[in-house]
mmCIF file of C-alpha atoms in Angstrom:
data_model
loop_
_atom_site.group_PDB
_atom_site.id
_atom_site.type_symbol
_atom_site.label_atom_id
_atom_site.label_comp_id
_atom_site.label_asym_id
_atom_site.label_seq_id
_atom_site.Cartn_x
_atom_site.Cartn_y
_atom_site.Cartn_z
ATOM 1 C CA MET A 1 181.976 69.394 43.806
ATOM 2 C CA LEU A 2 181.592 71.579 46.890
ATOM 3 C CA THR A 3 182.212 75.080 45.570
ATOM 4 C CA LEU A 4 183.487 78.017 47.572
ATOM 5 C CA GLU A 5 181.393 81.134 47.105
ATOM 6 C CA LYS A 6 182.822 84.239 45.419
ATOM 7 C CA PHE A 7 183.292 86.390 48.519
ATOM 8 C CA THR A 8 184.201 84.730 51.798
ATOM 9 C CA ILE A 9 185.658 85.945 55.060
ATOM 10 C CA GLY A 10 187.374 83.727 57.570
ATOM 11 C CA VAL A 11 186.405 84.596 61.132
ATOM 12 C CA GLY A 12 187.971 83.282 64.314
ATOM 13 C CA ASP A 13 185.994 82.549 67.458
ATOM 14 C CA ARG A 14 188.553 81.265 69.909
ATOM 15 C CA PHE A 15 186.138 80.663 72.769
ATOM 16 C CA ALA A 16 183.143 79.575 70.649
ATOM 17 C CA HIS A 17 180.795 82.216 72.087
ATOM 18 C CA GLN A 18 180.460 84.771 69.255
ATOM 19 C CA ALA A 19 179.301 82.835 66.204
ATOM 20 C CA ALA A 20 175.842 84.436 66.267
ATOM 21 C CA ALA A 21 177.292 87.921 66.743
ATOM 22 C CA GLN A 22 179.672 87.310 63.856
ATOM 23 C CA LEU A 23 176.898 86.000 61.627
ATOM 24 C CA ARG A 24 174.785 89.102 62.270
ATOM 25 C CA ALA A 25 177.450 91.142 60.471
ATOM 26 C CA PHE A 26 177.030 88.970 57.374
ATOM 27 C CA GLN A 27 173.266 89.360 57.623
ATOM 28 C CA GLN A 28 173.693 93.132 57.628
ATOM 29 C CA ALA A 29 175.872 92.898 54.509
ATOM 30 C CA ALA A 30 173.211 90.740 52.853
ATOM 31 C CA ARG A 31 170.604 93.403 53.605
ATOM 32 C CA ASP A 32 172.936 95.841 51.843
ATOM 33 C CA GLY A 33 172.780 93.603 48.785
ATOM 34 C CA VAL A 34 176.196 91.922 49.074
ATOM 35 C CA GLU A 35 176.503 88.188 49.680
ATOM 36 C CA VAL A 36 179.567 87.370 51.733
ATOM 37 C CA VAL A 37 179.880 83.927 53.289
ATOM 38 C CA PRO A 38 181.450 83.255 56.704
ATOM 39 C CA VAL A 39 184.187 80.657 57.110
ATOM 40 C CA TRP A 40 184.796 79.893 60.778
ATOM 41 C CA ASN A 41 188.444 79.031 61.352
ATOM 42 C CA LYS A 42 190.644 77.867 64.204
ATOM 43 C CA SER A 43 194.089 76.340 63.913
ATOM 44 C CA ASN A 44 195.444 73.284 65.626
ATOM 45 C CA ARG A 45 197.818 75.555 67.556
ATOM 46 C CA GLU A 46 194.931 77.648 68.855
ATOM 47 C CA HIS A 47 192.930 74.564 69.845
ATOM 48 C CA THR A 48 195.987 73.378 71.753
ATOM 49 C CA PHE A 49 196.428 76.708 73.529
ATOM 50 C CA VAL A 50 192.753 76.974 74.469
ATOM 51 C CA GLY A 51 192.167 73.283 75.154
ATOM 52 C CA SER A 52 189.287 72.981 72.689
ATOM 53 C CA GLU A 53 188.371 70.492 69.976
ATOM 54 C CA PRO A 54 187.596 71.235 66.310
ATOM 55 C CA GLN A 55 184.046 69.966 66.763
ATOM 56 C CA SER A 56 183.335 72.976 69.004
ATOM 57 C CA VAL A 57 183.823 75.340 66.052
ATOM 58 C CA PHE A 58 181.340 73.440 63.908
ATOM 59 C CA ASP A 59 178.810 73.165 66.740
ATOM 60 C CA ALA A 60 178.915 76.899 67.509
ATOM 61 C CA ALA A 61 178.629 77.820 63.833
ATOM 62 C CA GLN A 62 175.757 75.423 63.207
ATOM 63 C CA ALA A 63 173.877 76.710 66.260
ATOM 64 C CA ALA A 64 174.252 80.305 65.052
ATOM 65 C CA VAL A 65 173.102 79.427 61.543
ATOM 66 C CA LYS A 66 170.006 77.723 62.907
ATOM 67 C CA SER A 67 169.144 80.355 65.499
ATOM 68 C CA LEU A 68 169.436 83.255 63.033
ATOM 69 C CA GLY A 69 167.830 81.460 60.090
ATOM 70 C CA TRP A 70 170.856 81.934 57.842
ATOM 71 C CA GLU A 71 170.059 80.289 54.502
ATOM 72 C CA LYS A 72 173.217 81.157 52.587
ATOM 73 C CA GLY A 73 176.497 79.271 52.640
ATOM 74 C CA TRP A 74 178.861 78.793 55.560
ATOM 75 C CA HIS A 75 181.970 76.738 56.135
ATOM 76 C CA VAL A 76 184.304 75.506 58.845
ATOM 77 C CA ASP A 77 188.019 75.768 58.135
ATOM 78 C CA ALA A 78 190.660 73.348 59.378
ATOM 79 C CA ASP A 79 193.119 76.202 59.573
ATOM 80 C CA HIS A 80 196.826 75.762 58.756
ATOM 81 C CA ILE A 81 196.780 71.978 58.894
ATOM 82 C CA ARG A 82 199.487 69.549 57.896
ATOM 83 C CA LEU A 83 199.386 65.781 57.464
ATOM 84 C CA GLU A 84 200.179 65.161 61.118
ATOM 85 C CA THR A 85 197.430 67.487 62.409
ATOM 86 C CA VAL A 86 194.556 67.127 59.938
ATOM 87 C CA GLY A 87 193.007 63.997 61.450
ATOM 88 C CA ARG A 88 191.109 65.660 64.270
ATOM 89 C CA PHE A 89 189.528 68.116 61.782
ATOM 90 C CA LEU A 90 188.234 65.620 59.245
ATOM 91 C CA PRO A 91 184.809 64.886 60.807
ATOM 92 C CA CYS A 92 183.774 68.521 61.249
ATOM 93 C CA SER A 93 185.453 70.642 58.545
ATOM 94 C CA ASP A 94 184.684 71.154 54.869
ATOM 95 C CA PHE A 95 187.340 73.816 54.197
ATOM 96 C CA PHE A 96 190.995 72.842 54.602
ATOM 97 C CA THR A 97 193.835 75.372 54.685
ATOM 98 C CA ILE A 98 196.789 73.223 53.652
ATOM 99 C CA ASP A 99 199.871 74.927 55.059
ATOM 100 C CA VAL A 100 203.080 73.997 53.262
ATOM 101 C CA ALA A 101 205.171 77.055 54.109
ATOM 102 C CA ASP A 102 207.641 74.922 56.080
ATOM 103 C CA SER A 103 208.421 72.920 52.943
ATOM 104 C CA ILE A 104 209.365 75.951 50.841
ATOM 105 C CA ALA A 105 213.040 75.955 49.841
ATOM 106 C CA GLN A 106 213.509 72.412 51.137
ATOM 107 C CA PRO A 107 215.562 70.136 48.838
ATOM 108 C CA VAL A 108 213.713 68.366 46.037
ATOM 109 C CA ALA A 109 215.054 65.689 43.699
ATOM 110 C CA PRO A 110 216.799 67.288 40.681
ATOM 111 C CA GLU A 111 215.059 64.850 38.366
ATOM 112 C CA ALA A 112 211.687 66.132 39.618
ATOM 113 C CA VAL A 113 212.711 69.662 38.665
ATOM 114 C CA GLY A 114 213.847 68.515 35.220
ATOM 115 C CA ALA A 115 210.643 66.576 34.652
ATOM 116 C CA PHE A 116 208.559 69.620 35.647
ATOM 117 C CA ILE A 117 210.389 71.845 33.147
ATOM 118 C CA ASP A 118 209.957 69.249 30.408
ATOM 119 C CA ARG A 119 206.208 69.139 31.083
ATOM 120 C CA HIS A 120 205.894 72.907 30.907
ATOM 121 C CA PRO A 121 207.747 74.417 27.966
ATOM 122 C CA GLU A 122 205.091 77.160 27.937
ATOM 123 C CA LEU A 123 206.751 78.632 31.032
ATOM 124 C CA LEU A 124 209.997 79.345 29.198
ATOM 125 C CA GLY A 125 210.838 82.547 27.333
ATOM 126 C CA ARG A 126 208.389 85.417 26.916
ATOM 127 C CA VAL A 127 205.198 84.579 28.804
ATOM 128 C CA GLN A 128 202.416 87.057 28.117
ATOM 129 C CA ILE A 129 199.667 87.199 30.730
ATOM 130 C CA GLU A 130 196.512 89.089 29.803
ATOM 131 C CA GLY A 131 196.140 92.051 32.133
ATOM 132 C CA ILE A 132 199.872 92.458 32.773
ATOM 133 C CA ASP A 133 201.554 95.062 30.590
ATOM 134 C CA ARG A 134 204.953 93.468 30.220
ATOM 135 C CA PRO A 135 205.510 89.765 29.482
ATOM 136 C CA PHE A 136 207.467 87.681 31.957
ATOM 137 C CA GLU A 137 210.936 86.822 30.668
ATOM 138 C CA ILE A 138 211.580 83.419 32.232
ATOM 139 C CA THR A 139 214.715 81.454 31.452
ATOM 140 C CA ARG A 140 215.106 77.736 31.963
ATOM 141 C CA ASP A 141 217.427 78.458 34.885
ATOM 142 C CA GLU A 142 214.785 80.695 36.452
ATOM 143 C CA VAL A 143 212.073 78.036 36.148
ATOM 144 C CA ALA A 144 214.531 75.546 37.663
ATOM 145 C CA ARG A 145 215.189 77.941 40.551
ATOM 146 C CA ILE A 146 211.478 78.476 41.209
ATOM 147 C CA ALA A 147 210.651 74.789 40.908
ATOM 148 C CA GLY A 148 213.553 73.928 43.168
ATOM 149 C CA LYS A 149 212.192 76.293 45.789
ATOM 150 C CA PHE A 150 208.507 75.361 45.667
ATOM 151 C CA LEU A 151 208.147 71.885 44.185
ATOM 152 C CA LEU A 152 208.493 69.987 47.463
ATOM 153 C CA ALA A 153 205.901 72.264 49.057
ATOM 154 C CA VAL A 154 203.491 71.568 46.211
ATOM 155 C CA GLN A 155 204.157 67.828 46.451
ATOM 156 C CA ASP A 156 203.382 67.996 50.163
ATOM 157 C CA ALA A 157 200.163 69.863 49.365
ATOM 158 C CA GLY A 158 199.264 67.052 46.995
ATOM 159 C CA LYS A 159 199.842 64.401 49.664
ATOM 160 C CA ILE A 160 197.733 66.245 52.220
ATOM 161 C CA TYR A 161 194.990 66.971 49.689
ATOM 162 C CA ARG A 162 194.761 63.333 48.610
ATOM 163 C CA HIS A 163 194.641 62.216 52.237
ATOM 164 C CA ILE A 164 191.721 64.548 52.927
ATOM 165 C CA ALA A 165 189.948 63.639 49.677
ATOM 166 C CA GLU A 166 190.263 59.938 50.418
ATOM 167 C CA ALA A 167 188.776 60.427 53.868
ATOM 168 C CA LYS A 168 185.886 62.733 52.922
ATOM 169 C CA GLY A 169 185.436 62.399 49.158
ATOM 170 C CA GLU A 170 186.929 64.936 46.778
ATOM 171 C CA GLY A 171 183.537 66.468 46.040
ATOM 172 C CA ASN A 172 182.988 67.264 49.712
ATOM 173 C CA ILE A 173 186.005 69.468 50.399
ATOM 174 C CA ILE A 174 187.265 72.969 49.683
ATOM 175 C CA ALA A 175 191.043 73.187 49.466
ATOM 176 C CA GLU A 176 193.145 76.228 50.117
ATOM 177 C CA VAL A 177 196.922 76.137 49.764
ATOM 178 C CA SER A 178 198.742 78.485 52.109
ATOM 179 C CA MET A 179 202.284 79.710 51.520
ATOM 180 C CA ASP A 180 202.058 82.989 53.435
ATOM 181 C CA GLU A 181 203.867 82.087 56.649
ATOM 182 C CA THR A 182 207.345 82.206 55.155
ATOM 183 C CA ASP A 183 210.150 84.747 54.926
ATOM 184 C CA SER A 184 209.935 85.954 51.321
ATOM 185 C CA PRO A 185 206.912 86.997 49.240
ATOM 186 C CA GLN A 186 206.133 85.003 46.119
ATOM 187 C CA THR A 187 206.388 86.950 42.877
ATOM 188 C CA PRO A 188 203.707 86.614 40.168
ATOM 189 C CA PRO A 189 206.020 84.410 38.004
ATOM 190 C CA GLU A 190 206.592 82.194 41.031
ATOM 191 C CA LEU A 191 202.833 81.985 41.598
ATOM 192 C CA LEU A 192 202.407 80.881 37.977
ATOM 193 C CA VAL A 193 204.901 78.042 38.445
ATOM 194 C CA ILE A 194 203.242 77.055 41.735
ATOM 195 C CA LEU A 195 199.804 76.875 40.083
ATOM 196 C CA ALA A 196 201.160 74.778 37.208
ATOM 197 C CA ALA A 197 202.685 72.403 39.752
ATOM 198 C CA LEU A 198 199.440 72.206 41.735
ATOM 199 C CA ALA A 199 197.629 71.278 38.527
ATOM 200 C CA ASP A 200 200.217 68.534 37.947
ATOM 201 C CA GLU A 201 199.469 67.210 41.446
ATOM 202 C CA LYS A 202 195.736 67.318 40.607
ATOM 203 C CA VAL A 203 195.020 69.483 43.628
ATOM 204 C CA ARG A 204 191.590 71.041 43.073
ATOM 205 C CA VAL A 205 192.638 74.222 44.814
ATOM 206 C CA GLN A 206 189.865 76.796 45.155
ATOM 207 C CA THR A 207 191.869 79.495 46.901
ATOM 208 C CA ILE A 208 195.571 80.167 47.310
ATOM 209 C CA ALA A 209 197.245 82.298 49.955
ATOM 210 C CA PRO A 210 200.602 83.658 48.833
ATOM 211 C CA LYS A 211 202.813 85.872 50.914
ATOM 212 C CA PHE A 212 202.722 89.512 49.819
ATOM 213 C CA THR A 213 205.301 92.216 50.306
ATOM 214 C CA GLY A 214 205.004 94.101 53.603
ATOM 215 C CA ARG A 215 204.195 93.290 57.214
ATOM 216 C CA PHE A 216 200.914 91.526 58.022
ATOM 217 C CA ASN A 217 201.074 91.802 61.777
ATOM 218 C CA LYS A 218 198.356 90.403 63.999
ATOM 219 C CA GLY A 219 195.427 92.694 64.637
ATOM 220 C CA VAL A 220 196.887 95.939 63.263
ATOM 221 C CA ASP A 221 197.098 97.672 59.902
ATOM 222 C CA TYR A 222 199.406 96.806 57.021
ATOM 223 C CA VAL A 223 202.955 98.150 57.146
ATOM 224 C CA GLY A 224 204.556 98.425 53.731
ATOM 225 C CA ASP A 225 204.491 99.926 50.263
ATOM 226 C CA LEU A 226 200.867 100.260 49.157
ATOM 227 C CA VAL A 227 201.832 100.819 45.515
ATOM 228 C CA GLN A 228 203.878 97.613 45.513
ATOM 229 C CA PHE A 229 201.054 95.673 47.168
ATOM 230 C CA GLU A 230 198.578 96.911 44.567
ATOM 231 C CA LYS A 231 200.838 95.782 41.717
ATOM 232 C CA GLU A 232 201.385 92.355 43.291
ATOM 233 C CA PHE A 233 197.694 91.884 44.030
ATOM 234 C CA HIS A 234 196.701 92.948 40.509
ATOM 235 C CA ASP A 235 199.305 90.754 38.815
ATOM 236 C CA ASP A 236 198.469 87.749 41.006
ATOM 237 C CA LEU A 237 194.825 88.035 39.945
ATOM 238 C CA ALA A 238 195.931 88.072 36.311
ATOM 239 C CA VAL A 239 198.131 85.021 36.858
ATOM 240 C CA ILE A 240 195.285 83.119 38.512
ATOM 241 C CA ARG A 241 192.913 83.875 35.638
ATOM 242 C CA HIS A 242 195.584 82.701 33.185
ATOM 243 C CA ALA A 243 196.288 79.515 35.154
ATOM 244 C CA ILE A 244 192.597 78.596 35.355
ATOM 245 C CA ALA A 245 192.361 78.686 31.561
ATOM 246 C CA ARG A 246 195.765 77.113 30.870
ATOM 247 C CA TYR A 247 195.840 74.326 33.457
ATOM 248 C CA GLY A 248 192.198 73.478 34.064
ATOM 249 C CA LEU A 249 192.182 74.596 37.672
ATOM 250 C CA PRO A 250 188.778 75.234 39.281
ATOM 251 C CA ALA A 251 187.019 78.182 37.662
ATOM 252 C CA ASN A 252 186.345 79.777 41.061
ATOM 253 C CA LEU A 253 190.017 79.738 42.137
ATOM 254 C CA LYS A 254 190.708 82.993 43.951
ATOM 255 C CA LEU A 255 193.280 84.795 46.019
ATOM 256 C CA SER A 256 193.247 84.440 49.770
ATOM 257 C CA VAL A 257 194.661 87.261 51.853
ATOM 258 C CA HIS A 258 195.763 85.965 55.226
ATOM 259 C CA SER A 259 195.606 89.396 56.729
ATOM 260 C CA GLY A 260 196.266 88.885 60.401
ATOM 261 C CA SER A 261 193.130 91.055 60.469
ATOM 262 C CA ASP A 262 192.485 94.760 60.197
ATOM 263 C CA LYS A 263 194.509 95.614 57.100
ATOM 264 C CA PHE A 264 192.347 98.673 56.588
ATOM 265 C CA SER A 265 194.715 100.472 54.207
ATOM 266 C CA LEU A 266 194.571 97.513 51.802
ATOM 267 C CA TYR A 267 190.785 97.335 51.569
ATOM 268 C CA PRO A 268 190.353 100.186 49.041
ATOM 269 C CA ILE A 269 193.027 98.594 46.847
ATOM 270 C CA ILE A 270 191.373 95.196 46.986
ATOM 271 C CA ARG A 271 187.914 96.641 46.382
ATOM 272 C CA ARG A 272 188.896 98.530 43.229
ATOM 273 C CA THR A 273 191.063 95.729 41.815
ATOM 274 C CA LEU A 274 188.748 92.719 42.107
ATOM 275 C CA PRO A 275 186.185 93.991 39.539
ATOM 276 C CA GLN A 276 188.914 94.354 36.912
ATOM 277 C CA PHE A 277 189.083 90.561 36.822
ATOM 278 C CA GLY A 278 185.603 89.652 38.020
ATOM 279 C CA ALA A 279 187.498 87.958 40.822
ATOM 280 C CA GLY A 280 186.433 86.677 44.184
ATOM 281 C CA LEU A 281 188.272 86.981 47.479
ATOM 282 C CA HIS A 282 188.866 85.021 50.635
ATOM 283 C CA LEU A 283 189.979 87.248 53.497
ATOM 284 C CA LYS A 284 191.126 85.598 56.686
ATOM 285 C CA THR A 285 190.597 88.033 59.550
ATOM 286 C CA ALA A 286 192.250 85.998 62.329
ATOM 287 C CA GLY A 287 191.526 86.417 66.026
ATOM 288 C CA THR A 288 190.347 89.942 66.650
ATOM 289 C CA THR A 289 186.988 88.650 67.891
ATOM 290 C CA TRP A 290 188.849 87.853 71.109
ATOM 291 C CA LEU A 291 189.920 91.494 71.291
ATOM 292 C CA GLU A 292 186.334 92.618 70.749
ATOM 293 C CA GLU A 293 185.352 90.415 73.673
ATOM 294 C CA ILE A 294 187.862 92.199 75.910
ATOM 295 C CA ILE A 295 186.743 95.578 74.549
ATOM 296 C CA GLY A 296 183.146 94.650 75.342
ATOM 297 C CA LEU A 297 184.011 93.572 78.879
ATOM 298 C CA ALA A 298 185.984 96.760 79.482
ATOM 299 C CA GLU A 299 183.099 98.808 78.091
ATOM 300 C CA ALA A 300 180.672 97.018 80.410
ATOM 301 C CA GLY A 301 182.647 98.150 83.451
ATOM 302 C CA GLY A 302 182.522 96.460 86.836
ATOM 303 C CA GLU A 303 183.795 92.901 86.846
ATOM 304 C CA GLY A 304 184.311 93.018 83.079
ATOM 305 C CA LEU A 305 186.668 95.974 83.294
ATOM 306 C CA ALA A 306 188.457 94.400 86.243
ATOM 307 C CA PHE A 307 189.021 91.254 84.202
ATOM 308 C CA ALA A 308 190.314 93.238 81.217
ATOM 309 C CA ARG A 309 192.799 95.027 83.462
ATOM 310 C CA GLU A 310 193.844 91.690 84.941
ATOM 311 C CA MET A 311 194.442 90.215 81.493
ATOM 312 C CA TYR A 312 196.742 93.096 80.657
ATOM 313 C CA ALA A 313 198.627 92.789 83.940
ATOM 314 C CA GLN A 314 199.248 89.106 83.272
ATOM 315 C CA ALA A 315 200.236 89.787 79.672
ATOM 316 C CA ILE A 316 202.751 92.493 80.560
ATOM 317 C CA GLY A 317 204.292 90.038 83.003
ATOM 318 C CA HIS A 318 204.701 87.302 80.370
ATOM 319 C CA VAL A 319 205.604 89.207 77.216
ATOM 320 C CA ASP A 320 208.349 86.866 76.014
ATOM 321 C CA GLU A 321 206.309 83.721 76.566
ATOM 322 C CA LEU A 322 203.212 85.079 74.828
ATOM 323 C CA CYS A 323 205.041 86.615 71.881
ATOM 324 C CA ALA A 324 207.419 83.754 71.029
ATOM 325 C CA PRO A 325 204.958 81.708 68.902
ATOM 326 C CA TYR A 326 203.986 84.834 66.936
ATOM 327 C CA ALA A 327 207.365 86.562 66.683
ATOM 328 C CA SER A 328 207.230 86.813 62.876
ATOM 329 C CA VAL A 329 203.807 88.511 62.834
ATOM 330 C CA ILE A 330 203.962 91.071 65.628
ATOM 331 C CA ASP A 331 206.002 94.233 66.165
ATOM 332 C CA ILE A 332 205.663 95.413 69.750
ATOM 333 C CA ASP A 333 207.477 98.484 71.018
ATOM 334 C CA ARG A 334 207.907 97.655 74.681
ATOM 335 C CA ALA A 335 208.601 101.284 75.492
ATOM 336 C CA LYS A 336 205.019 102.016 74.478
ATOM 337 C CA LEU A 337 203.465 99.400 76.756
ATOM 338 C CA PRO A 338 201.950 101.080 79.817
ATOM 339 C CA SER A 339 202.616 99.563 83.201
ATOM 340 C CA ALA A 340 200.085 97.290 84.841
ATOM 341 C CA GLU A 341 199.658 99.939 87.550
ATOM 342 C CA THR A 342 198.784 102.572 84.952
ATOM 343 C CA VAL A 343 196.226 100.358 83.217
ATOM 344 C CA ASN A 344 194.738 99.370 86.559
ATOM 345 C CA GLY A 345 193.765 103.005 87.006
ATOM 346 C CA TRP A 346 192.135 103.366 83.595
ATOM 347 C CA THR A 347 188.444 104.003 83.142
ATOM 348 C CA SER A 348 186.372 101.921 80.736
ATOM 349 C CA GLU A 349 186.748 104.615 78.092
ATOM 350 C CA GLN A 350 190.534 104.764 78.450
ATOM 351 C CA PHE A 351 190.910 101.016 78.149
ATOM 352 C CA VAL A 352 188.556 100.771 75.181
ATOM 353 C CA ARG A 353 190.213 103.631 73.294
ATOM 354 C CA ALA A 354 193.668 102.159 73.809
ATOM 355 C CA LEU A 355 192.598 98.741 72.522
ATOM 356 C CA ARG A 356 189.951 99.431 69.860
ATOM 357 C CA HIS A 357 191.540 99.626 66.418
ATOM 358 C CA VAL A 358 190.837 103.203 65.402
ATOM 359 C CA PRO A 359 194.201 104.349 64.015
ATOM 360 C CA SER A 360 193.128 108.007 63.995
ATOM 361 C CA ASP A 361 192.429 107.956 67.748
ATOM 362 C CA PRO A 362 195.437 109.446 69.588
ATOM 363 C CA GLN A 363 194.753 107.087 72.493
ATOM 364 C CA PHE A 364 195.019 103.947 70.347
ATOM 365 C CA ASN A 365 198.048 101.829 71.303
ATOM 366 C CA SER A 366 199.057 99.290 68.660
ATOM 367 C CA SER A 367 201.671 97.662 70.907
ATOM 368 C CA LEU A 368 199.118 97.072 73.649
ATOM 369 C CA ARG A 369 196.678 95.720 71.081
ATOM 370 C CA GLN A 370 199.199 93.257 69.661
ATOM 371 C CA LEU A 371 200.193 92.044 73.118
ATOM 372 C CA LEU A 372 196.603 91.380 74.119
ATOM 373 C CA HIS A 373 195.973 89.798 70.713
ATOM 374 C CA VAL A 374 198.492 87.043 71.491
ATOM 375 C CA GLY A 375 197.369 86.878 75.109
ATOM 376 C CA PHE A 376 194.178 84.923 74.487
ATOM 377 C CA LYS A 377 195.618 81.862 76.203
ATOM 378 C CA LEU A 378 195.489 83.814 79.487
ATOM 379 C CA ALA A 379 191.710 83.966 79.196
ATOM 380 C CA ALA A 380 191.721 80.254 78.430
ATOM 381 C CA LYS A 381 193.503 79.660 81.742
ATOM 382 C CA ALA A 382 190.790 81.666 83.494
ATOM 383 C CA GLY A 383 188.345 79.031 82.231
ATOM 384 C CA ARG A 384 184.765 79.240 83.402
ATOM 385 C CA ARG A 385 185.268 82.656 84.965
ATOM 386 C CA TYR A 386 185.950 84.199 81.571
ATOM 387 C CA LEU A 387 183.087 82.406 79.853
ATOM 388 C CA ASP A 388 180.685 83.469 82.610
ATOM 389 C CA LEU A 389 181.702 87.088 82.057
ATOM 390 C CA LEU A 390 181.099 86.736 78.305
ATOM 391 C CA GLU A 391 177.653 85.324 78.948
ATOM 392 C CA ALA A 392 176.779 87.935 81.568
ATOM 393 C CA ASN A 393 177.797 90.723 79.176
ATOM 394 C CA ALA A 394 176.667 89.069 75.958
ATOM 395 C CA GLU A 395 174.799 92.116 74.637
ATOM 396 C CA VAL A 396 177.650 94.616 74.826
ATOM 397 C CA VAL A 397 180.252 92.071 73.719
ATOM 398 C CA GLY A 398 178.118 90.918 70.802
ATOM 399 C CA ARG A 399 177.505 94.492 69.678
ATOM 400 C CA ASN A 400 181.252 95.054 69.466
ATOM 401 C CA VAL A 401 181.862 91.776 67.622
ATOM 402 C CA THR A 402 179.154 92.471 65.044
ATOM 403 C CA GLY A 403 180.117 96.093 64.571
ATOM 404 C CA ASN A 404 183.782 95.263 64.099
ATOM 405 C CA ILE A 405 183.199 92.758 61.299
ATOM 406 C CA TYR A 406 180.503 94.779 59.552
ATOM 407 C CA ALA A 407 181.810 98.337 59.834
ATOM 408 C CA ARG A 408 185.550 97.719 59.652
ATOM 409 C CA HIS A 409 185.724 94.804 57.219
ATOM 410 C CA LEU A 410 182.594 94.041 55.231
ATOM 411 C CA ARG A 411 181.564 97.621 54.445
ATOM 412 C CA PRO A 412 184.941 98.957 53.233
ATOM 413 C CA LEU A 413 185.681 95.780 51.278
ATOM 414 C CA PHE A 414 182.379 95.175 49.551
ATOM 415 C CA ILE A 415 179.956 98.043 50.109
ATOM 416 C CA GLY A 416 181.853 101.314 50.462
#
């Protein structure tokens, strides 16, 4: 069976030009004595926006691995796929993020709920989970409520998983089940029921992405109660360890945090909690590589800075259109967005400081950053012009891409 390594980070490369720069960050971590494996990801939606094919992600990753002599693991993620979109990813992916959030709370046959409860009497009453101080008190009605909410989603995960396994062979795939893109966070008791149901469906899930309390907006830090997150994260790890032993799920099953990237305030919590359970982690960092490309072009000055200014001018003129697909994962204060005329007068340093994610910098503008984060399709429309600028400024862009992943993600999470 293809086994996902203990520590993995999902990295996006929307224009397939930064795989080597990304991989250099993992090489630096390896020199520090920590093995973290890259998982290149790109969703069907992003391929559609950019006009790319899944094979391009694999090709760029493979070329980087060969050119840098990387001998550790690496994977390519068919990100947030469903049955109707997975086909184009099958030839070139080994990691499959099965997204069933849309099926949560959809009606399921009452007899399926009753049969699930009958199969799992261990979920009723006082359920003691090692590592959690107080036992869960779960009534039959509560299990019925949870099963009624999540059972169809788990059944859909089973259908998608079996489709992928039939096409590629079960031993050749890594399955993640994603339930994070929904309205309400899943509680630890709900996660326990979900894992029992996944075991019933014989889904060999190696990582699961629940929704946590708080806001996981694209490209900016976590907004929420850090104490509550720490409790949820801790208790979810305990539930996963319990479910592995109780239901025969893969021994390497681990939590996946679909972070939207840059959840810096969560990294100390994650780092100190994982060792309590000997647990692994999959962190999906989303699309901030695109932002590092724009930062690098702005830093380079000249035509690069002119292009960065132009991207902002176009974005500020199409805010509603750009933000609509990401409305649930961005919070932009339009009053804090500078005018296109203002940005057109910025120096390289001003542009970089406004966009680079350094929360302590008084010039940092999270609203501008989020707008440009969802504005990557504007660069796609620029086509060859944008790619030529990336290639002409490869050194400065690559330095920003590598430094971002290593210094802002890998070091605080795994090295300190």
